[in-house]
Amino acid sequence: GENVEQHPSTLSVQEGDSAVIKCTYSDSASNYFPWYKQELGKGPQLIIDIRSNVGEKKDQRIAVTLNKTAKHFSLHITETQPEDSAVYFCAAKSSNDYKLSFGAGTTVTVRA
Amino acid sequence: EPEVTQTPSHQVTQMGQEVILRCVPISNHLYFYWYRQILGQKVEFLVSFYNNEISEKSEIFDDQFSVERPDGSNFTLKIRSTKLEDSAMYFCASSEAGLGPEAFFGQGTRLTVV
């Protein structure tokens, strides 16, 4: 089955700096890669996703890149703000599967 | 904005007891899921459900687990005889379609088995 690895497990950045989280996946059939943000006491919230037919997608301060050859994808948050502090999860899914396979999560702390 | 809602937010139960976790998916969604997250571990897929039947399940989803859509709005996860290792955060999710688009998650039910 699919195995998603996520790094780093924790990330502390100064407000205004950028944050980058990296994930790798094992199943070449995976073609959908969402990113979820989980704040304390809440469920995972979809913040951006990318499909295998594109290499990059951007939504305001958030961008995701995908390298299918290397089987890795990354989340980039620019101009970080205190409200970006949360746990971020990457996930992968193939068109043959109903399930998402998650990374272990990255706890991001933005220091004011 | 439509959202997935789960009840209760926290459930404490004695080992061996049955528990039912409840979810109200987004109203126009057709596919429903349960995931769980044991403290400090990854979010793990349990089961997906479509058209009143299970479409996929993981090896975690053994005979102790069952799912049901008892009416037009609720989606439930039942654990028949809880074990200590069932203690986890359980997330319900729903999506418009199963093999394609985004899944939206509820806020979770924290199950503590004592």
mmCIF file with all atom_site columns, N, CA, C and O in Angstrom, chain A residues 33-85:
data_model
loop_
_atom_site.group_PDB
_atom_site.id
_atom_site.type_symbol
_atom_site.label_atom_id
_atom_site.label_alt_id
_atom_site.label_comp_id
_atom_site.label_asym_id
_atom_site.label_entity_id
_atom_site.label_seq_id
_atom_site.pdbx_PDB_ins_code
_atom_site.Cartn_x
_atom_site.Cartn_y
_atom_site.Cartn_z
_atom_site.occupancy
_atom_site.B_iso_or_equiv
_atom_site.pdbx_formal_charge
_atom_site.auth_seq_id
_atom_site.auth_comp_id
_atom_site.auth_asym_id
_atom_site.auth_atom_id
_atom_site.pdbx_PDB_model_num
ATOM 1   N N  . PHE A 1 33 ? -2.987  14.823 -4.197  1.00 0.00 ? 33 PHE A N  1
ATOM 2   C CA . PHE A 1 33 ? -2.157  15.122 -3.035  1.00 0.00 ? 33 PHE A CA 1
ATOM 3   C C  . PHE A 1 33 ? -2.721  16.345 -2.315  1.00 0.00 ? 33 PHE A C  1
ATOM 4   O O  . PHE A 1 33 ? -2.403  17.482 -2.647  1.00 0.00 ? 33 PHE A O  1
ATOM 5   N N  . PRO A 1 34 ? -3.530  16.110 -1.294  1.00 0.00 ? 34 PRO A N  1
ATOM 6   C CA . PRO A 1 34 ? -4.073  17.246 -0.541  1.00 0.00 ? 34 PRO A CA 1
ATOM 7   C C  . PRO A 1 34 ? -3.212  17.565 0.674   1.00 0.00 ? 34 PRO A C  1
ATOM 8   O O  . PRO A 1 34 ? -2.465  16.712 1.177   1.00 0.00 ? 34 PRO A O  1
ATOM 9   N N  . TRP A 1 35 ? -3.354  18.785 1.146   1.00 0.00 ? 35 TRP A N  1
ATOM 10  C CA . TRP A 1 35 ? -2.726  19.218 2.393   1.00 0.00 ? 35 TRP A CA 1
ATOM 11  C C  . TRP A 1 35 ? -3.828  19.672 3.346   1.00 0.00 ? 35 TRP A C  1
ATOM 12  O O  . TRP A 1 35 ? -4.737  20.406 2.951   1.00 0.00 ? 35 TRP A O  1
ATOM 13  N N  . TYR A 1 36 ? -3.707  19.227 4.586   1.00 0.00 ? 36 TYR A N  1
ATOM 14  C CA . TYR A 1 36 ? -4.697  19.573 5.599   1.00 0.00 ? 36 TYR A CA 1
ATOM 15  C C  . TYR A 1 36 ? -4.024  20.337 6.733   1.00 0.00 ? 36 TYR A C  1
ATOM 16  O O  . TYR A 1 36 ? -2.892  20.055 7.114   1.00 0.00 ? 36 TYR A O  1
ATOM 17  N N  . LYS A 1 37 ? -4.774  21.271 7.279   1.00 0.00 ? 37 LYS A N  1
ATOM 18  C CA . LYS A 1 37 ? -4.320  22.032 8.461   1.00 0.00 ? 37 LYS A CA 1
ATOM 19  C C  . LYS A 1 37 ? -5.228  21.659 9.619   1.00 0.00 ? 37 LYS A C  1
ATOM 20  O O  . LYS A 1 37 ? -6.458  21.669 9.465   1.00 0.00 ? 37 LYS A O  1
ATOM 21  N N  . GLN A 1 38 ? -4.637  21.319 10.740  1.00 0.00 ? 38 GLN A N  1
ATOM 22  C CA . GLN A 1 38 ? -5.437  20.954 11.900  1.00 0.00 ? 38 GLN A CA 1
ATOM 23  C C  . GLN A 1 38 ? -5.086  21.866 13.068  1.00 0.00 ? 38 GLN A C  1
ATOM 24  O O  . GLN A 1 38 ? -3.960  21.839 13.574  1.00 0.00 ? 38 GLN A O  1
ATOM 25  N N  . GLU A 1 39 ? -6.047  22.637 13.482  1.00 0.00 ? 39 GLU A N  1
ATOM 26  C CA . GLU A 1 39 ? -5.875  23.492 14.651  1.00 0.00 ? 39 GLU A CA 1
ATOM 27  C C  . GLU A 1 39 ? -6.363  22.740 15.883  1.00 0.00 ? 39 GLU A C  1
ATOM 28  O O  . GLU A 1 39 ? -7.127  21.769 15.777  1.00 0.00 ? 39 GLU A O  1
ATOM 29  N N  . LEU A 1 40 ? -5.940  23.196 17.028  1.00 0.00 ? 40 LEU A N  1
ATOM 30  C CA . LEU A 1 40 ? -6.237  22.506 18.270  1.00 0.00 ? 40 LEU A CA 1
ATOM 31  C C  . LEU A 1 40 ? -7.741  22.328 18.452  1.00 0.00 ? 40 LEU A C  1
ATOM 32  O O  . LEU A 1 40 ? -8.498  23.292 18.349  1.00 0.00 ? 40 LEU A O  1
ATOM 33  N N  . GLY A 1 41 ? -8.159  21.092 18.692  1.00 0.00 ? 41 GLY A N  1
ATOM 34  C CA . GLY A 1 41 ? -9.560  20.811 18.949  1.00 0.00 ? 41 GLY A CA 1
ATOM 35  C C  . GLY A 1 41 ? -10.446 20.754 17.718  1.00 0.00 ? 41 GLY A C  1
ATOM 36  O O  . GLY A 1 41 ? -11.663 20.614 17.821  1.00 0.00 ? 41 GLY A O  1
ATOM 37  N N  . LYS A 1 42 ? -9.829  20.846 16.554  1.00 0.00 ? 42 LYS A N  1
ATOM 38  C CA . LYS A 1 42 ? -10.605 20.815 15.318  1.00 0.00 ? 42 LYS A CA 1
ATOM 39  C C  . LYS A 1 42 ? -10.148 19.661 14.428  1.00 0.00 ? 42 LYS A C  1
ATOM 40  O O  . LYS A 1 42 ? -9.097  19.071 14.635  1.00 0.00 ? 42 LYS A O  1
ATOM 41  N N  . GLY A 1 43 ? -10.960 19.369 13.440  1.00 0.00 ? 43 GLY A N  1
ATOM 42  C CA . GLY A 1 43 ? -10.597 18.335 12.485  1.00 0.00 ? 43 GLY A CA 1
ATOM 43  C C  . GLY A 1 43 ? -9.698  18.875 11.390  1.00 0.00 ? 43 GLY A C  1
ATOM 44  O O  . GLY A 1 43 ? -9.516  20.095 11.261  1.00 0.00 ? 43 GLY A O  1
ATOM 45  N N  . PRO A 1 44 ? -9.104  18.007 10.602  1.00 0.00 ? 44 PRO A N  1
ATOM 46  C CA . PRO A 1 44 ? -8.256  18.449 9.480   1.00 0.00 ? 44 PRO A CA 1
ATOM 47  C C  . PRO A 1 44 ? -9.062  19.266 8.471   1.00 0.00 ? 44 PRO A C  1
ATOM 48  O O  . PRO A 1 44 ? -10.153 18.858 8.077   1.00 0.00 ? 44 PRO A O  1
ATOM 49  N N  . GLN A 1 45 ? -8.525  20.396 8.099   1.00 0.00 ? 45 GLN A N  1
ATOM 50  C CA . GLN A 1 45 ? -9.189  21.270 7.136   1.00 0.00 ? 45 GLN A CA 1
ATOM 51  C C  . GLN A 1 45 ? -8.354  21.310 5.856   1.00 0.00 ? 45 GLN A C  1
ATOM 52  O O  . GLN A 1 45 ? -7.161  21.626 5.898   1.00 0.00 ? 45 GLN A O  1
ATOM 53  N N  . LEU A 1 46 ? -8.990  21.002 4.740   1.00 0.00 ? 46 LEU A N  1
ATOM 54  C CA . LEU A 1 46 ? -8.289  21.033 3.455   1.00 0.00 ? 46 LEU A CA 1
ATOM 55  C C  . LEU A 1 46 ? -7.883  22.469 3.119   1.00 0.00 ? 46 LEU A C  1
ATOM 56  O O  . LEU A 1 46 ? -8.712  23.374 3.129   1.00 0.00 ? 46 LEU A O  1
ATOM 57  N N  . ILE A 1 47 ? -6.583  22.680 2.857   1.00 0.00 ? 47 ILE A N  1
ATOM 58  C CA . ILE A 1 47 ? -6.141  24.031 2.542   1.00 0.00 ? 47 ILE A CA 1
ATOM 59  C C  . ILE A 1 47 ? -5.683  24.165 1.098   1.00 0.00 ? 47 ILE A C  1
ATOM 60  O O  . ILE A 1 47 ? -5.812  25.243 0.509   1.00 0.00 ? 47 ILE A O  1
ATOM 61  N N  . ILE A 1 48 ? -5.190  23.126 0.517   1.00 0.00 ? 48 ILE A N  1
ATOM 62  C CA . ILE A 1 48 ? -4.781  23.151 -0.883  1.00 0.00 ? 48 ILE A CA 1
ATOM 63  C C  . ILE A 1 48 ? -4.561  21.721 -1.335  1.00 0.00 ? 48 ILE A C  1
ATOM 64  O O  . ILE A 1 48 ? -4.271  20.844 -0.509  1.00 0.00 ? 48 ILE A O  1
ATOM 65  N N  . ASP A 1 49 ? -4.703  21.495 -2.613  1.00 0.00 ? 49 ASP A N  1
ATOM 66  C CA . ASP A 1 49 ? -4.431  20.161 -3.138  1.00 0.00 ? 49 ASP A CA 1
ATOM 67  C C  . ASP A 1 49 ? -3.843  20.282 -4.536  1.00 0.00 ? 49 ASP A C  1
ATOM 68  O O  . ASP A 1 49 ? -3.906  21.336 -5.163  1.00 0.00 ? 49 ASP A O  1
ATOM 69  N N  . ILE A 1 50 ? -3.246  19.212 -4.989  1.00 0.00 ? 50 ILE A N  1
ATOM 70  C CA . ILE A 1 50 ? -2.658  19.211 -6.328  1.00 0.00 ? 50 ILE A CA 1
ATOM 71  C C  . ILE A 1 50 ? -2.860  17.835 -6.942  1.00 0.00 ? 50 ILE A C  1
ATOM 72  O O  . ILE A 1 50 ? -2.818  16.815 -6.241  1.00 0.00 ? 50 ILE A O  1
ATOM 73  N N  . ARG A 1 51 ? -3.096  17.821 -8.203  1.00 0.00 ? 51 ARG A N  1
ATOM 74  C CA . ARG A 1 51 ? -3.256  16.562 -8.927  1.00 0.00 ? 51 ARG A CA 1
ATOM 75  C C  . ARG A 1 51 ? -2.031  16.330 -9.792  1.00 0.00 ? 51 ARG A C  1
ATOM 76  O O  . ARG A 1 51 ? -1.295  17.261 -10.106 1.00 0.00 ? 51 ARG A O  1
ATOM 77  N N  . SER A 1 52 ? -1.851  15.102 -10.207 1.00 0.00 ? 52 SER A N  1
ATOM 78  C CA . SER A 1 52 ? -0.581  14.736 -10.832 1.00 0.00 ? 52 SER A CA 1
ATOM 79  C C  . SER A 1 52 ? -0.384  15.320 -12.222 1.00 0.00 ? 52 SER A C  1
ATOM 80  O O  . SER A 1 52 ? 0.701   15.194 -12.780 1.00 0.00 ? 52 SER A O  1
ATOM 81  N N  . ASN A 1 53 ? -1.387  15.979 -12.765 1.00 0.00 ? 53 ASN A N  1
ATOM 82  C CA . ASN A 1 53 ? -1.216  16.553 -14.090 1.00 0.00 ? 53 ASN A CA 1
ATOM 83  C C  . ASN A 1 53 ? -0.638  17.976 -14.056 1.00 0.00 ? 53 ASN A C  1
ATOM 84  O O  . ASN A 1 53 ? -0.459  18.603 -15.102 1.00 0.00 ? 53 ASN A O  1
ATOM 85  N N  . VAL A 1 54 ? -0.356  18.481 -12.845 1.00 0.00 ? 54 VAL A N  1
ATOM 86  C CA . VAL A 1 54 ? 0.279   19.795 -12.720 1.00 0.00 ? 54 VAL A CA 1
ATOM 87  C C  . VAL A 1 54 ? 1.475   19.685 -11.781 1.00 0.00 ? 54 VAL A C  1
ATOM 88  O O  . VAL A 1 54 ? 1.541   18.784 -10.952 1.00 0.00 ? 54 VAL A O  1
ATOM 89  N N  . GLY A 1 55 ? 2.408   20.621 -11.912 1.00 0.00 ? 55 GLY A N  1
ATOM 90  C CA . GLY A 1 55 ? 3.602   20.583 -11.078 1.00 0.00 ? 55 GLY A CA 1
ATOM 91  C C  . GLY A 1 55 ? 3.571   21.565 -9.925  1.00 0.00 ? 55 GLY A C  1
ATOM 92  O O  . GLY A 1 55 ? 4.317   21.402 -8.963  1.00 0.00 ? 55 GLY A O  1
ATOM 93  N N  . GLU A 1 56 ? 2.694   22.567 -10.021 1.00 0.00 ? 56 GLU A N  1
ATOM 94  C CA . GLU A 1 56 ? 2.667   23.581 -8.981  1.00 0.00 ? 56 GLU A CA 1
ATOM 95  C C  . GLU A 1 56 ? 1.287   24.216 -8.944  1.00 0.00 ? 56 GLU A C  1
ATOM 96  O O  . GLU A 1 56 ? 0.613   24.369 -9.966  1.00 0.00 ? 56 GLU A O  1
ATOM 97  N N  . LYS A 1 57 ? 0.888   24.586 -7.736  1.00 0.00 ? 57 LYS A N  1
ATOM 98  C CA . LYS A 1 57 ? -0.388  25.277 -7.558  1.00 0.00 ? 57 LYS A CA 1
ATOM 99  C C  . LYS A 1 57 ? -0.233  26.279 -6.435  1.00 0.00 ? 57 LYS A C  1
ATOM 100 O O  . LYS A 1 57 ? 0.420   25.982 -5.423  1.00 0.00 ? 57 LYS A O  1
ATOM 101 N N  . LYS A 1 58 ? -0.827  27.447 -6.617  1.00 0.00 ? 58 LYS A N  1
ATOM 102 C CA . LYS A 1 58 ? -0.661  28.495 -5.616  1.00 0.00 ? 58 LYS A CA 1
ATOM 103 C C  . LYS A 1 58 ? -2.013  29.081 -5.244  1.00 0.00 ? 58 LYS A C  1
ATOM 104 O O  . LYS A 1 58 ? -2.895  29.238 -6.078  1.00 0.00 ? 58 LYS A O  1
ATOM 105 N N  . ASP A 1 59 ? -2.155  29.397 -3.960  1.00 0.00 ? 59 ASP A N  1
ATOM 106 C CA . ASP A 1 59 ? -3.366  30.062 -3.474  1.00 0.00 ? 59 ASP A CA 1
ATOM 107 C C  . ASP A 1 59 ? -2.933  31.060 -2.422  1.00 0.00 ? 59 ASP A C  1
ATOM 108 O O  . ASP A 1 59 ? -2.672  30.707 -1.276  1.00 0.00 ? 59 ASP A O  1
ATOM 109 N N  . GLN A 1 60 ? -2.805  32.302 -2.816  1.00 0.00 ? 60 GLN A N  1
ATOM 110 C CA . GLN A 1 60 ? -2.362  33.404 -1.949  1.00 0.00 ? 60 GLN A CA 1
ATOM 111 C C  . GLN A 1 60 ? -0.998  33.058 -1.357  1.00 0.00 ? 60 GLN A C  1
ATOM 112 O O  . GLN A 1 60 ? -0.031  32.957 -2.100  1.00 0.00 ? 60 GLN A O  1
ATOM 113 N N  . ARG A 1 61 ? -0.897  32.886 -0.059  1.00 0.00 ? 61 ARG A N  1
ATOM 114 C CA . ARG A 1 61 ? 0.418   32.654 0.562   1.00 0.00 ? 61 ARG A CA 1
ATOM 115 C C  . ARG A 1 61 ? 0.820   31.189 0.581   1.00 0.00 ? 61 ARG A C  1
ATOM 116 O O  . ARG A 1 61 ? 1.887   30.833 1.088   1.00 0.00 ? 61 ARG A O  1
ATOM 117 N N  . ILE A 1 62 ? -0.023  30.345 0.071   1.00 0.00 ? 62 ILE A N  1
ATOM 118 C CA . ILE A 1 62 ? 0.235   28.905 0.127   1.00 0.00 ? 62 ILE A CA 1
ATOM 119 C C  . ILE A 1 62 ? 0.486   28.372 -1.277  1.00 0.00 ? 62 ILE A C  1
ATOM 120 O O  . ILE A 1 62 ? -0.232  28.734 -2.226  1.00 0.00 ? 62 ILE A O  1
ATOM 121 N N  . ALA A 1 63 ? 1.490   27.535 -1.410  1.00 0.00 ? 63 ALA A N  1
ATOM 122 C CA . ALA A 1 63 ? 1.776   26.899 -2.693  1.00 0.00 ? 63 ALA A CA 1
ATOM 123 C C  . ALA A 1 63 ? 2.154   25.444 -2.452  1.00 0.00 ? 63 ALA A C  1
ATOM 124 O O  . ALA A 1 63 ? 2.681   25.096 -1.382  1.00 0.00 ? 63 ALA A O  1
ATOM 125 N N  . VAL A 1 64 ? 1.872   24.628 -3.419  1.00 0.00 ? 64 VAL A N  1
ATOM 126 C CA . VAL A 1 64 ? 2.267   23.225 -3.353  1.00 0.00 ? 64 VAL A CA 1
ATOM 127 C C  . VAL A 1 64 ? 2.974   22.871 -4.661  1.00 0.00 ? 64 VAL A C  1
ATOM 128 O O  . VAL A 1 64 ? 2.568   23.314 -5.733  1.00 0.00 ? 64 VAL A O  1
ATOM 129 N N  . THR A 1 65 ? 4.065   22.123 -4.556  1.00 0.00 ? 65 THR A N  1
ATOM 130 C CA . THR A 1 65 ? 4.791   21.651 -5.725  1.00 0.00 ? 65 THR A CA 1
ATOM 131 C C  . THR A 1 65 ? 4.798   20.130 -5.720  1.00 0.00 ? 65 THR A C  1
ATOM 132 O O  . THR A 1 65 ? 4.750   19.498 -4.658  1.00 0.00 ? 65 THR A O  1
ATOM 133 N N  . LEU A 1 66 ? 4.844   19.552 -6.893  1.00 0.00 ? 66 LEU A N  1
ATOM 134 C CA . LEU A 1 66 ? 4.823   18.105 -7.045  1.00 0.00 ? 66 LEU A CA 1
ATOM 135 C C  . LEU A 1 66 ? 5.894   17.679 -8.037  1.00 0.00 ? 66 LEU A C  1
ATOM 136 O O  . LEU A 1 66 ? 5.989   18.220 -9.133  1.00 0.00 ? 66 LEU A O  1
ATOM 137 N N  . ASN A 1 67 ? 6.696   16.709 -7.634  1.00 0.00 ? 67 ASN A N  1
ATOM 138 C CA . ASN A 1 67 ? 7.690   16.106 -8.521  1.00 0.00 ? 67 ASN A CA 1
ATOM 139 C C  . ASN A 1 67 ? 7.342   14.629 -8.631  1.00 0.00 ? 67 ASN A C  1
ATOM 140 O O  . ASN A 1 67 ? 7.650   13.832 -7.744  1.00 0.00 ? 67 ASN A O  1
ATOM 141 N N  . LYS A 1 68 ? 6.666   14.274 -9.718  1.00 0.00 ? 68 LYS A N  1
ATOM 142 C CA . LYS A 1 68 ? 6.191   12.887 -9.878  1.00 0.00 ? 68 LYS A CA 1
ATOM 143 C C  . LYS A 1 68 ? 7.346   11.911 -10.057 1.00 0.00 ? 68 LYS A C  1
ATOM 144 O O  . LYS A 1 68 ? 7.286   10.773 -9.591  1.00 0.00 ? 68 LYS A O  1
ATOM 145 N N  . THR A 1 69 ? 8.382   12.363 -10.717 1.00 0.00 ? 69 THR A N  1
ATOM 146 C CA . THR A 1 69 ? 9.517   11.470 -10.968 1.00 0.00 ? 69 THR A CA 1
ATOM 147 C C  . THR A 1 69 ? 10.162  11.051 -9.659  1.00 0.00 ? 69 THR A C  1
ATOM 148 O O  . THR A 1 69 ? 10.470  9.879  -9.439  1.00 0.00 ? 69 THR A O  1
ATOM 149 N N  . ALA A 1 70 ? 10.350  12.044 -8.796  1.00 0.00 ? 70 ALA A N  1
ATOM 150 C CA . ALA A 1 70 ? 10.988  11.771 -7.504  1.00 0.00 ? 70 ALA A CA 1
ATOM 151 C C  . ALA A 1 70 ? 9.982   11.329 -6.451  1.00 0.00 ? 70 ALA A C  1
ATOM 152 O O  . ALA A 1 70 ? 10.366  10.960 -5.342  1.00 0.00 ? 70 ALA A O  1
ATOM 153 N N  . LYS A 1 71 ? 8.714   11.384 -6.770  1.00 0.00 ? 71 LYS A N  1
ATOM 154 C CA . LYS A 1 71 ? 7.629   11.032 -5.836  1.00 0.00 ? 71 LYS A CA 1
ATOM 155 C C  . LYS A 1 71 ? 7.717   11.874 -4.569  1.00 0.00 ? 71 LYS A C  1
ATOM 156 O O  . LYS A 1 71 ? 7.698   11.349 -3.444  1.00 0.00 ? 71 LYS A O  1
ATOM 157 N N  . HIS A 1 72 ? 7.823   13.179 -4.738  1.00 0.00 ? 72 HIS A N  1
ATOM 158 C CA . HIS A 1 72 ? 7.716   14.028 -3.565  1.00 0.00 ? 72 HIS A CA 1
ATOM 159 C C  . HIS A 1 72 ? 6.950   15.299 -3.883  1.00 0.00 ? 72 HIS A C  1
ATOM 160 O O  . HIS A 1 72 ? 6.844   15.745 -5.023  1.00 0.00 ? 72 HIS A O  1
ATOM 161 N N  . PHE A 1 73 ? 6.358   15.844 -2.841  1.00 0.00 ? 73 PHE A N  1
ATOM 162 C CA . PHE A 1 73 ? 5.579   17.064 -2.954  1.00 0.00 ? 73 PHE A CA 1
ATOM 163 C C  . PHE A 1 73 ? 5.785   17.892 -1.699  1.00 0.00 ? 73 PHE A C  1
ATOM 164 O O  . PHE A 1 73 ? 6.127   17.354 -0.637  1.00 0.00 ? 73 PHE A O  1
ATOM 165 N N  . SER A 1 74 ? 5.644   19.196 -1.856  1.00 0.00 ? 74 SER A N  1
ATOM 166 C CA . SER A 1 74 ? 5.980   20.111 -0.764  1.00 0.00 ? 74 SER A CA 1
ATOM 167 C C  . SER A 1 74 ? 4.926   21.194 -0.615  1.00 0.00 ? 74 SER A C  1
ATOM 168 O O  . SER A 1 74 ? 4.280   21.590 -1.582  1.00 0.00 ? 74 SER A O  1
ATOM 169 N N  . LEU A 1 75 ? 4.800   21.650 0.618   1.00 0.00 ? 75 LEU A N  1
ATOM 170 C CA . LEU A 1 75 ? 3.924   22.782 0.935   1.00 0.00 ? 75 LEU A CA 1
ATOM 171 C C  . LEU A 1 75 ? 4.804   23.961 1.300   1.00 0.00 ? 75 LEU A C  1
ATOM 172 O O  . LEU A 1 75 ? 5.733   23.822 2.104   1.00 0.00 ? 75 LEU A O  1
ATOM 173 N N  . HIS A 1 76 ? 4.507   25.098 0.708   1.00 0.00 ? 76 HIS A N  1
ATOM 174 C CA . HIS A 1 76 ? 5.250   26.322 0.983   1.00 0.00 ? 76 HIS A CA 1
ATOM 175 C C  . HIS A 1 76 ? 4.272   27.365 1.508   1.00 0.00 ? 76 HIS A C  1
ATOM 176 O O  . HIS A 1 76 ? 3.269   27.660 0.857   1.00 0.00 ? 76 HIS A O  1
ATOM 177 N N  . ILE A 1 77 ? 4.605   27.911 2.669   1.00 0.00 ? 77 ILE A N  1
ATOM 178 C CA . ILE A 1 77 ? 3.815   29.014 3.220   1.00 0.00 ? 77 ILE A CA 1
ATOM 179 C C  . ILE A 1 77 ? 4.724   30.221 3.293   1.00 0.00 ? 77 ILE A C  1
ATOM 180 O O  . ILE A 1 77 ? 5.780   30.179 3.944   1.00 0.00 ? 77 ILE A O  1
ATOM 181 N N  . THR A 1 78 ? 4.342   31.280 2.611   1.00 0.00 ? 78 THR A N  1
ATOM 182 C CA . THR A 1 78 ? 5.162   32.502 2.631   1.00 0.00 ? 78 THR A CA 1
ATOM 183 C C  . THR A 1 78 ? 4.544   33.515 3.599   1.00 0.00 ? 78 THR A C  1
ATOM 184 O O  . THR A 1 78 ? 3.366   33.429 3.955   1.00 0.00 ? 78 THR A O  1
ATOM 185 N N  . GLU A 1 79 ? 5.385   34.441 4.030   1.00 0.00 ? 79 GLU A N  1
ATOM 186 C CA . GLU A 1 79 ? 4.947   35.533 4.924   1.00 0.00 ? 79 GLU A CA 1
ATOM 187 C C  . GLU A 1 79 ? 4.105   34.979 6.083   1.00 0.00 ? 79 GLU A C  1
ATOM 188 O O  . GLU A 1 79 ? 2.974   35.406 6.306   1.00 0.00 ? 79 GLU A O  1
ATOM 189 N N  . THR A 1 80 ? 4.666   34.039 6.799   1.00 0.00 ? 80 THR A N  1
ATOM 190 C CA . THR A 1 80 ? 3.906   33.352 7.845   1.00 0.00 ? 80 THR A CA 1
ATOM 191 C C  . THR A 1 80 ? 3.375   34.324 8.887   1.00 0.00 ? 80 THR A C  1
ATOM 192 O O  . THR A 1 80 ? 3.998   35.337 9.221   1.00 0.00 ? 80 THR A O  1
ATOM 193 N N  . GLN A 1 81 ? 2.196   33.949 9.417   1.00 0.00 ? 81 GLN A N  1
ATOM 194 C CA . GLN A 1 81 ? 1.527   34.749 10.438  1.00 0.00 ? 81 GLN A CA 1
ATOM 195 C C  . GLN A 1 81 ? 1.226   33.840 11.622  1.00 0.00 ? 81 GLN A C  1
ATOM 196 O O  . GLN A 1 81 ? 1.164   32.621 11.470  1.00 0.00 ? 81 GLN A O  1
ATOM 197 N N  . PRO A 1 82 ? 1.005   34.407 12.804  1.00 0.00 ? 82 PRO A N  1
ATOM 198 C CA . PRO A 1 82 ? 0.727   33.568 13.983  1.00 0.00 ? 82 PRO A CA 1
ATOM 199 C C  . PRO A 1 82 ? -0.430  32.595 13.762  1.00 0.00 ? 82 PRO A C  1
ATOM 200 O O  . PRO A 1 82 ? -0.398  31.473 14.268  1.00 0.00 ? 82 PRO A O  1
ATOM 201 N N  . GLU A 1 83 ? -1.417  32.991 12.980  1.00 0.00 ? 83 GLU A N  1
ATOM 202 C CA . GLU A 1 83 ? -2.564  32.101 12.748  1.00 0.00 ? 83 GLU A CA 1
ATOM 203 C C  . GLU A 1 83 ? -2.225  30.911 11.846  1.00 0.00 ? 83 GLU A C  1
ATOM 204 O O  . GLU A 1 83 ? -3.048  30.001 11.658  1.00 0.00 ? 83 GLU A O  1
ATOM 205 N N  . ASP A 1 84 ? -1.023  30.897 11.291  1.00 0.00 ? 84 ASP A N  1
ATOM 206 C CA . ASP A 1 84 ? -0.572  29.725 10.531  1.00 0.00 ? 84 ASP A CA 1
ATOM 207 C C  . ASP A 1 84 ? -0.084  28.619 11.462  1.00 0.00 ? 84 ASP A C  1
ATOM 208 O O  . ASP A 1 84 ? 0.161   27.491 11.009  1.00 0.00 ? 84 ASP A O  1
ATOM 209 N N  . SER A 1 85 ? 0.060   28.906 12.735  1.00 0.00 ? 85 SER A N  1
ATOM 210 C CA . SER A 1 85 ? 0.489   27.887 13.699  1.00 0.00 ? 85 SER A CA 1
ATOM 211 C C  . SER A 1 85 ? -0.570  26.794 13.789  1.00 0.00 ? 85 SER A C  1
ATOM 212 O O  . SER A 1 85 ? -1.738  27.073 14.078  1.00 0.00 ? 85 SER A O  1
#
